[in-house]
GROMACS .gro file of C-alpha atoms in nm:
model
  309
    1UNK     CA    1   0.000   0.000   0.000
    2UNK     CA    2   0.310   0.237   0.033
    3UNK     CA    3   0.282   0.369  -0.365
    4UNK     CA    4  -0.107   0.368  -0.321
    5UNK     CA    5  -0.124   0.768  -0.336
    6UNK     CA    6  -0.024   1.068  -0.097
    7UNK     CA    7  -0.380   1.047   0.019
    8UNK     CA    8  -0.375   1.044   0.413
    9UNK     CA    9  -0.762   1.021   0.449
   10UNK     CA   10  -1.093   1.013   0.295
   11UNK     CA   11  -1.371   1.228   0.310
   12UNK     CA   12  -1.700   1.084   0.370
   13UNK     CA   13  -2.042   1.155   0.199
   14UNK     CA   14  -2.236   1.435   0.450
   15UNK     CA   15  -2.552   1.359   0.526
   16UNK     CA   16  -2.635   1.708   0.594
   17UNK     CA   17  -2.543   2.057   0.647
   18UNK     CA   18  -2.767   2.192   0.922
   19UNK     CA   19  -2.738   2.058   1.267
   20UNK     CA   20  -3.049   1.962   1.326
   21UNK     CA   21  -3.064   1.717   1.074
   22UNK     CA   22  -2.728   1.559   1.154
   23UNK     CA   23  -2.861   1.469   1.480
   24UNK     CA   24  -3.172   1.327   1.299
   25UNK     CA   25  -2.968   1.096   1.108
   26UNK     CA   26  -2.734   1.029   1.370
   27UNK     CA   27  -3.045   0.883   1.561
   28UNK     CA   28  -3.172   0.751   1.330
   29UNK     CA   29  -2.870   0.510   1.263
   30UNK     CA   30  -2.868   0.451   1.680
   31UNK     CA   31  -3.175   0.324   1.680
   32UNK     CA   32  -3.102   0.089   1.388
   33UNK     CA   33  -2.774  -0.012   1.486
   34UNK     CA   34  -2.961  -0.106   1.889
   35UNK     CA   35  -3.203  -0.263   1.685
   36UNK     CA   36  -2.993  -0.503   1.528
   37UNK     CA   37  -2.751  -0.549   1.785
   38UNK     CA   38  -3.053  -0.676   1.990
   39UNK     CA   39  -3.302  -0.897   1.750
   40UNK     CA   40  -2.888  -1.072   1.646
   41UNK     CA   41  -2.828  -1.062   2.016
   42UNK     CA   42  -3.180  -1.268   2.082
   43UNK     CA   43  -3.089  -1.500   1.781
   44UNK     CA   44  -2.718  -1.588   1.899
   45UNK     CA   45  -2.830  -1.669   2.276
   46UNK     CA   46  -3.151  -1.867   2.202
   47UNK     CA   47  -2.970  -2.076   1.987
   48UNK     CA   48  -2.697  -2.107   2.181
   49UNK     CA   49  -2.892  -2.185   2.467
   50UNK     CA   50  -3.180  -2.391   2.361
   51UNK     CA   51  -3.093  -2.743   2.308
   52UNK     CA   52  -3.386  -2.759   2.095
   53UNK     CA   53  -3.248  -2.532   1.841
   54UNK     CA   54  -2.917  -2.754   1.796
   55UNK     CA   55  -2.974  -2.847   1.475
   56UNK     CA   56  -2.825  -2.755   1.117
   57UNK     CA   57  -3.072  -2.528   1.025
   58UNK     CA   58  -3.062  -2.277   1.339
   59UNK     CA   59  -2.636  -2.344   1.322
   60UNK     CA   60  -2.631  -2.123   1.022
   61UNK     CA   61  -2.832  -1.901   1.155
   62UNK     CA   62  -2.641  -1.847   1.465
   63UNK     CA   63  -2.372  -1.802   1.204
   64UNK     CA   64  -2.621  -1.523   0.983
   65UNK     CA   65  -2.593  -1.373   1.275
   66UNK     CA   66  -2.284  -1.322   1.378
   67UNK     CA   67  -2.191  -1.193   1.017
   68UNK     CA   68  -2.492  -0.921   1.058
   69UNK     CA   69  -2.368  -0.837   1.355
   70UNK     CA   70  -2.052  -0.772   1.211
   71UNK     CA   71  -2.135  -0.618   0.888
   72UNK     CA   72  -2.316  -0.355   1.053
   73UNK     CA   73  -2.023  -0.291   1.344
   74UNK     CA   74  -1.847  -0.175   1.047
   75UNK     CA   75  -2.031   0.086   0.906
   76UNK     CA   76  -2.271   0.233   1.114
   77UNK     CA   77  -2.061   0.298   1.424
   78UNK     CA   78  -1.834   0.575   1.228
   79UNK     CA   79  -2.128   0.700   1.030
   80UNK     CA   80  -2.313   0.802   1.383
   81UNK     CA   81  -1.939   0.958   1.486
   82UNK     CA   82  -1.941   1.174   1.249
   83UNK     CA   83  -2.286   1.274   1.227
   84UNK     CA   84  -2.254   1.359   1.583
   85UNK     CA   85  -1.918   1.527   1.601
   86UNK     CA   86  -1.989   1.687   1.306
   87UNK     CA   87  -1.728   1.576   1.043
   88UNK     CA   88  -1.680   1.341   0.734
   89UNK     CA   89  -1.323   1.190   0.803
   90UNK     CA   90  -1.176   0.876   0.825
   91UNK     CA   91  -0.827   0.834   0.804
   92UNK     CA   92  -0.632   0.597   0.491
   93UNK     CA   93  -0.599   0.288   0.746
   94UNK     CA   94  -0.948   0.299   0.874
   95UNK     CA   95  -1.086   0.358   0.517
   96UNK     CA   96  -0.887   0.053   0.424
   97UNK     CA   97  -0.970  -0.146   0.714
   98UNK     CA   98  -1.366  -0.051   0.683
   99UNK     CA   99  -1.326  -0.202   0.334
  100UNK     CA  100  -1.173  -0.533   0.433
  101UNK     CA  101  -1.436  -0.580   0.740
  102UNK     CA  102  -1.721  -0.539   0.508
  103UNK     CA  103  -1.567  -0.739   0.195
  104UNK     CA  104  -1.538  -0.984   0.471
  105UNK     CA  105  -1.894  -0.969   0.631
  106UNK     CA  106  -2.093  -0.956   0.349
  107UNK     CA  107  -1.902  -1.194   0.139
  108UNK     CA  108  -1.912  -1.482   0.410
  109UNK     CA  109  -2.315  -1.372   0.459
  110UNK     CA  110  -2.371  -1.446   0.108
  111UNK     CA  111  -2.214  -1.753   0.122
  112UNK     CA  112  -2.437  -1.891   0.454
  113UNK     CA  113  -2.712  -1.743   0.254
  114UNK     CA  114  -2.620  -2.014  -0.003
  115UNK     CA  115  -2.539  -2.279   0.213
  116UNK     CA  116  -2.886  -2.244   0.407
  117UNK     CA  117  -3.027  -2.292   0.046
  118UNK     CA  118  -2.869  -2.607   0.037
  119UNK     CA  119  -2.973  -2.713   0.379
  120UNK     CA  120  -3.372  -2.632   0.292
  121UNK     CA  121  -3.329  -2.844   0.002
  122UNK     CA  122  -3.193  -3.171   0.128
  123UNK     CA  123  -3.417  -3.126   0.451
  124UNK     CA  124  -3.744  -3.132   0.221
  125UNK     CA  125  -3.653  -3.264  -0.077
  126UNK     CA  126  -3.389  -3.530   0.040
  127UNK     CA  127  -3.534  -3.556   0.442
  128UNK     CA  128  -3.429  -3.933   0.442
  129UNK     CA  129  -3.018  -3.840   0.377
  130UNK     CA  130  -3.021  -3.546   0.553
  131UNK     CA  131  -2.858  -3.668   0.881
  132UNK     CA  132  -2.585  -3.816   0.653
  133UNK     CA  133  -2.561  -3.498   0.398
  134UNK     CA  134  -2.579  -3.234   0.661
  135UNK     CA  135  -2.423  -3.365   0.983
  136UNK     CA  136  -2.242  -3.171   1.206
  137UNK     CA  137  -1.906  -3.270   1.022
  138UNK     CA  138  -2.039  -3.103   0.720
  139UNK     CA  139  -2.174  -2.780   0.871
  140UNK     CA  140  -1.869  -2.739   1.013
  141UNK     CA  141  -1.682  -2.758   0.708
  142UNK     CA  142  -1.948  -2.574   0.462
  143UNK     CA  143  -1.942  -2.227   0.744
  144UNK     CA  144  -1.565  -2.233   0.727
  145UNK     CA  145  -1.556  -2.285   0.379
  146UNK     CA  146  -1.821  -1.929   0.406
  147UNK     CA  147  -1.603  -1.786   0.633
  148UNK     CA  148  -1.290  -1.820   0.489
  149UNK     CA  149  -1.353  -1.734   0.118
  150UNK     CA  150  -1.541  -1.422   0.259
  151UNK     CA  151  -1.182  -1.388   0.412
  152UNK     CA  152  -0.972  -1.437   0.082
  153UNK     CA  153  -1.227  -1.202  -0.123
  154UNK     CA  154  -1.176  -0.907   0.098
  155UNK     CA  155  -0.819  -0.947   0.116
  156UNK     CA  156  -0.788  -0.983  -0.263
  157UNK     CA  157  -1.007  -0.661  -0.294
  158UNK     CA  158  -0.845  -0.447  -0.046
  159UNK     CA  159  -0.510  -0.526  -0.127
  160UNK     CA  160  -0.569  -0.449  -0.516
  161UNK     CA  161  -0.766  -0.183  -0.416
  162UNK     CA  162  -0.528   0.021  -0.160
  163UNK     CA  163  -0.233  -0.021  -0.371
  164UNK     CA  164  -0.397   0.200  -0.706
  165UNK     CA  165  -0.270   0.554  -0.694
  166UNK     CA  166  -0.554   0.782  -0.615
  167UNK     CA  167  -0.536   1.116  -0.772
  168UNK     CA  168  -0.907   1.227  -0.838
  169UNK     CA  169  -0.937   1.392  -0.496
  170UNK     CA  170  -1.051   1.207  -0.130
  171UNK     CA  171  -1.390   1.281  -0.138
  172UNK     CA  172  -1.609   0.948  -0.134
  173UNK     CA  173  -1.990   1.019  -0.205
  174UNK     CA  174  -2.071   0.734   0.036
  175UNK     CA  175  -2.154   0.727   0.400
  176UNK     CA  176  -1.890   0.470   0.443
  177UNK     CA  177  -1.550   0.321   0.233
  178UNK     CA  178  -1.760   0.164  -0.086
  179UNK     CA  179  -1.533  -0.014  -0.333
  180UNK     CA  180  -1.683   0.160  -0.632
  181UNK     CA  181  -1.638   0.464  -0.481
  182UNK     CA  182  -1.282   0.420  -0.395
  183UNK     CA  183  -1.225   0.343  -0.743
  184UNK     CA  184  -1.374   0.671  -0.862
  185UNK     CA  185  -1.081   0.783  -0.740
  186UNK     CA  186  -0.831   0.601  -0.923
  187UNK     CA  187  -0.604   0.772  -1.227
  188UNK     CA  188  -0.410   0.420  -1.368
  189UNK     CA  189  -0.505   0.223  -1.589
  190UNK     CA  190  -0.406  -0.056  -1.314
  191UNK     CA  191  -0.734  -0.079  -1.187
  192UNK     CA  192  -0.852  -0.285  -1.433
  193UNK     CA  193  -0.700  -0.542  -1.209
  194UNK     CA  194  -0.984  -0.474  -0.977
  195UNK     CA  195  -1.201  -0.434  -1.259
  196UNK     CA  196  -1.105  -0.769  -1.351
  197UNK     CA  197  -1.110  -0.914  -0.984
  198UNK     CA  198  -1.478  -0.768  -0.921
  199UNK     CA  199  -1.589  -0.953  -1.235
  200UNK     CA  200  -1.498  -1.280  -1.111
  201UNK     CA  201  -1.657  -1.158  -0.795
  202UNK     CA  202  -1.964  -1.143  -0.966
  203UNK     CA  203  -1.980  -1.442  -1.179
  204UNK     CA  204  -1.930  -1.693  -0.827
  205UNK     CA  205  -2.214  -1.466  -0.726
  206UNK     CA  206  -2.418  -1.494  -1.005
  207UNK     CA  207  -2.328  -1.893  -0.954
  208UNK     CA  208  -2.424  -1.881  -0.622
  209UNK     CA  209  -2.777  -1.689  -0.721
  210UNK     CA  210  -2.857  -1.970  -1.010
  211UNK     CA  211  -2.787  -2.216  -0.726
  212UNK     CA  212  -2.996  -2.098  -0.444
  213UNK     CA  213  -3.269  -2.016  -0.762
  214UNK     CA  214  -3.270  -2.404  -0.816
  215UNK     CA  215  -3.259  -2.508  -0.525
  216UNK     CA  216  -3.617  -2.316  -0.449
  217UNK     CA  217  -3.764  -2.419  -0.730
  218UNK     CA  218  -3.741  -2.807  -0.608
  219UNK     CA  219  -3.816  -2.709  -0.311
  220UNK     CA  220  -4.128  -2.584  -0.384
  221UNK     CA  221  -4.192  -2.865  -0.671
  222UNK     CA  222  -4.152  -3.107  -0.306
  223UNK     CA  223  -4.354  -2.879  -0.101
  224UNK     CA  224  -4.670  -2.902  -0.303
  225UNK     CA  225  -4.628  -3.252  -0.334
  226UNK     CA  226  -4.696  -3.292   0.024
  227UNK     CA  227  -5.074  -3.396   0.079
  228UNK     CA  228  -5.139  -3.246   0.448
  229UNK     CA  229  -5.190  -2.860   0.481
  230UNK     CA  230  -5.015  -2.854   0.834
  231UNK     CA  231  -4.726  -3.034   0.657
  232UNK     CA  232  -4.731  -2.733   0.387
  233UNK     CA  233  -4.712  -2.490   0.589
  234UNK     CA  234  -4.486  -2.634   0.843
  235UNK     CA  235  -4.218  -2.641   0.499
  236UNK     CA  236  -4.307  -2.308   0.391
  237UNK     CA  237  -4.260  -2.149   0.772
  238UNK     CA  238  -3.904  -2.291   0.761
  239UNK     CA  239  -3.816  -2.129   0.374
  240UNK     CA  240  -3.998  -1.791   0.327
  241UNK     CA  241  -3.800  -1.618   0.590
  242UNK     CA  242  -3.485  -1.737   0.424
  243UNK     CA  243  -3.621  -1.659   0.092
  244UNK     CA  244  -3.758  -1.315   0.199
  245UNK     CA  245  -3.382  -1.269   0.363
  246UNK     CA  246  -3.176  -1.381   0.033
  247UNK     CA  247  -3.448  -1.152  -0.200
  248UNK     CA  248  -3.403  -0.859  -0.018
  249UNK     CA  249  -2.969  -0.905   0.024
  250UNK     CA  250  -2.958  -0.990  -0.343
  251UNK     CA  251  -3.199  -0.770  -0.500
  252UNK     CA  252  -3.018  -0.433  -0.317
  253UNK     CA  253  -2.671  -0.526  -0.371
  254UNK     CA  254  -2.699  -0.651  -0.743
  255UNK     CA  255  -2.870  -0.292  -0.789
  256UNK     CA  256  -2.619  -0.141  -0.590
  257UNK     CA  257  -2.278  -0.258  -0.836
  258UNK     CA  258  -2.473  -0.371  -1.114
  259UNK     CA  259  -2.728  -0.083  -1.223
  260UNK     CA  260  -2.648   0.148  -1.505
  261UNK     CA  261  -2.413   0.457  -1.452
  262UNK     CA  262  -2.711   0.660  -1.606
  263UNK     CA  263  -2.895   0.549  -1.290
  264UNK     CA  264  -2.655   0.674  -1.046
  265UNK     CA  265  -2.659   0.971  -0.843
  266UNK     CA  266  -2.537   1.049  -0.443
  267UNK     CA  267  -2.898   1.025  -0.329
  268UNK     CA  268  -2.964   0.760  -0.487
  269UNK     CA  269  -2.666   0.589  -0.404
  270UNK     CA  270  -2.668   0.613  -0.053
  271UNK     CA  271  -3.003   0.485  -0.026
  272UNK     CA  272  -2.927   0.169  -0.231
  273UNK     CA  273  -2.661   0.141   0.023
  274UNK     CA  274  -2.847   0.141   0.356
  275UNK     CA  275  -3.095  -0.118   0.194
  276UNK     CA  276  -2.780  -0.387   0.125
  277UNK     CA  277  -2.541  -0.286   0.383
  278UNK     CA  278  -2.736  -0.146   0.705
  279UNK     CA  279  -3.121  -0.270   0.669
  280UNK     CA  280  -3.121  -0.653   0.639
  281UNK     CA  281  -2.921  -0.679   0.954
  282UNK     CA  282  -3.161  -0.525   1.145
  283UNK     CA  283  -3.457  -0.702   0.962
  284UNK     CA  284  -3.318  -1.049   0.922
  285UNK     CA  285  -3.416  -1.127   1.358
  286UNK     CA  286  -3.750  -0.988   1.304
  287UNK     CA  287  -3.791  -1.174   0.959
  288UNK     CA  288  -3.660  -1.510   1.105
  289UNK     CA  289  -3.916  -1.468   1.407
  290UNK     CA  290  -4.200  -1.423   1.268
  291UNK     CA  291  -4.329  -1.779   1.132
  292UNK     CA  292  -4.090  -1.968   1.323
  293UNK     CA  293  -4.263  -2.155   1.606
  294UNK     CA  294  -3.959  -2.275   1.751
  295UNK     CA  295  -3.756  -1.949   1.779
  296UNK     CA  296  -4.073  -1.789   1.907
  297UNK     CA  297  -4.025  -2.018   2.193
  298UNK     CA  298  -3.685  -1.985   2.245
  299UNK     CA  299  -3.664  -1.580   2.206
  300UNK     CA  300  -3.941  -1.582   2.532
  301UNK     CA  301  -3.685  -1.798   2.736
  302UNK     CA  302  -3.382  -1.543   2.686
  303UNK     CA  303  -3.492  -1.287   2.950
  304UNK     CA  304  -3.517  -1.613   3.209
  305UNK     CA  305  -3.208  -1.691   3.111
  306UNK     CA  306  -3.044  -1.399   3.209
  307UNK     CA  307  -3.258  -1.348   3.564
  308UNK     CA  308  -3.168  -1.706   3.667
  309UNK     CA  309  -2.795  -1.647   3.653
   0.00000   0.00000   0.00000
């Protein structure tokens, strides 16, 4: 990163220029940011405290929500700093380190998003291998395989990224340190490698969208198959809040990097972002709650929990 530039810091994108809104927005983002780090906070100790909830399924959830958790430590915390303080720096190494952190979050999310896929579809339409295809061995192995290439595509990014020369300025027209934004600011023809990197980037995701696609549509094939309305429902309670989840984290971000430059403007931009990068983390609790008996259960033993010890 030492020939990156003579940048020393970034600008961020200001919300506003009259106080009174800057507080607005800055709780605003609090109240999200509580939000999430209590409905993730819920998730993590029912399921690590209800034996009942021990099971593949609610494993990569606990994992879902550990990576919301963290996606959203990254970004918001700063943005509510400098809404309150009333400023829109960040210095070169936090920039850079913001960048890695959320490569790294939302990468790995994806991924669980993918492998929960997989784990809807052998539960309904393969229920008699399941124990064998998704043991614990295998859950194991398929999170840290989601963990760790969430791991080598942010360092790939953020080392190709941070070691461009920037010469169009320091001012990012994002509320945090956006890729796309970063290379705005690029004036070598270098960063096609990144170019080039963010197109493979897309194809595994495009993979990974064709596979969770597929995997949904035999899932549903199986789930009107099944004679019994309780038995219907009892499939579809256990795949719409994934499928709500995946719609709403693919649907932003593929508008986010993929829509038309024609499209683009600050406001525009920034909204796109909250929706991919700050809103499902706070909505993916309440969206896993809702029609799942089990976690219902669970969520109303927490506060026991707690007391008893």
């Amino acid at each position: 990163m030492a020939n990156s530039s003579s940048v020393s810091g970034f600008l961020l994108l200001a919300f506003a220029d009259m106080r009174e809104l800057q507080l607005l927005h800055f709780g605003l983002f609090l109240g999200i940011y509580l939000a999430a780090l209590l409905g993730n906070g819920l998730i993590l100790t029912a399921v690590a405290c209800d034996h009942r909830l021990h099971t593949p399924m609610y494993f990569f959830l606990l994992n879902l929500a550990l990576l919301d958790l963290g996606c959203i430590s990254t970004t918001l915390p700063k943005a509510m700093a400098n809404a309150l303080w009333d400023t829109r720096a960040i210095s070169y190494q936090g920039c850079a380190a913001q960048v890695f952190f959320f490569l790294f979050f939302i990468s790995a999310e994806y991924s669980i998003l993918t492998v929960m896929a997989y784990d809807r579809y052998v539960a309904i339409c393969k229920p008699l291998h399941y124990g064998s295809l998704v043991g614990s061995r295998a859950c194991a192995q398929m999170a840290a395989a989601a963990w760790g290439s969430g791991f080598l595509n942010a360092v790939l990014h953020t080392a190709t990224t941070f070691s461009l020369p920037l010469c169009q300025g320091n001012e990012l027209d994002q509320f945090f340190c956006e890729l796309p934004q970063i290379l705005k600011l690029s004036c070598s023809v270098s960063f096609l490698r990144e170019v080039g990197l963010i197109v493979v980037s897309v194809c595994l995701a495009f993979g990974c969208f064709v596979f969770i696609v597929l995997s949904y549509v035999q899932i549903f094939r199986a789930v009107l198959k099944i004679p019994s309305e309780q038995g219907r429902h009892k499939a579809f309670s256990t795949c719409l809040p994934h499928l709500a989840v995946v719609s709403l984290f693919i649907s932003s971000g593929m508008f986010a990097y993929l829509k038309p430059p024609s499209f683009s403007s600050p406001s525009l931009d920034l909204v796109v972002a909250v929706l991919y990068s700050v809103v499902p983390a706070a909505m993916n609790p309440l969206i896993y709650s809702m029609r799942n008996k089990e976690l219902k259960d669970a969520l109303r033993k927490v506060p026991s929990i707690f007391f008893s010890t």
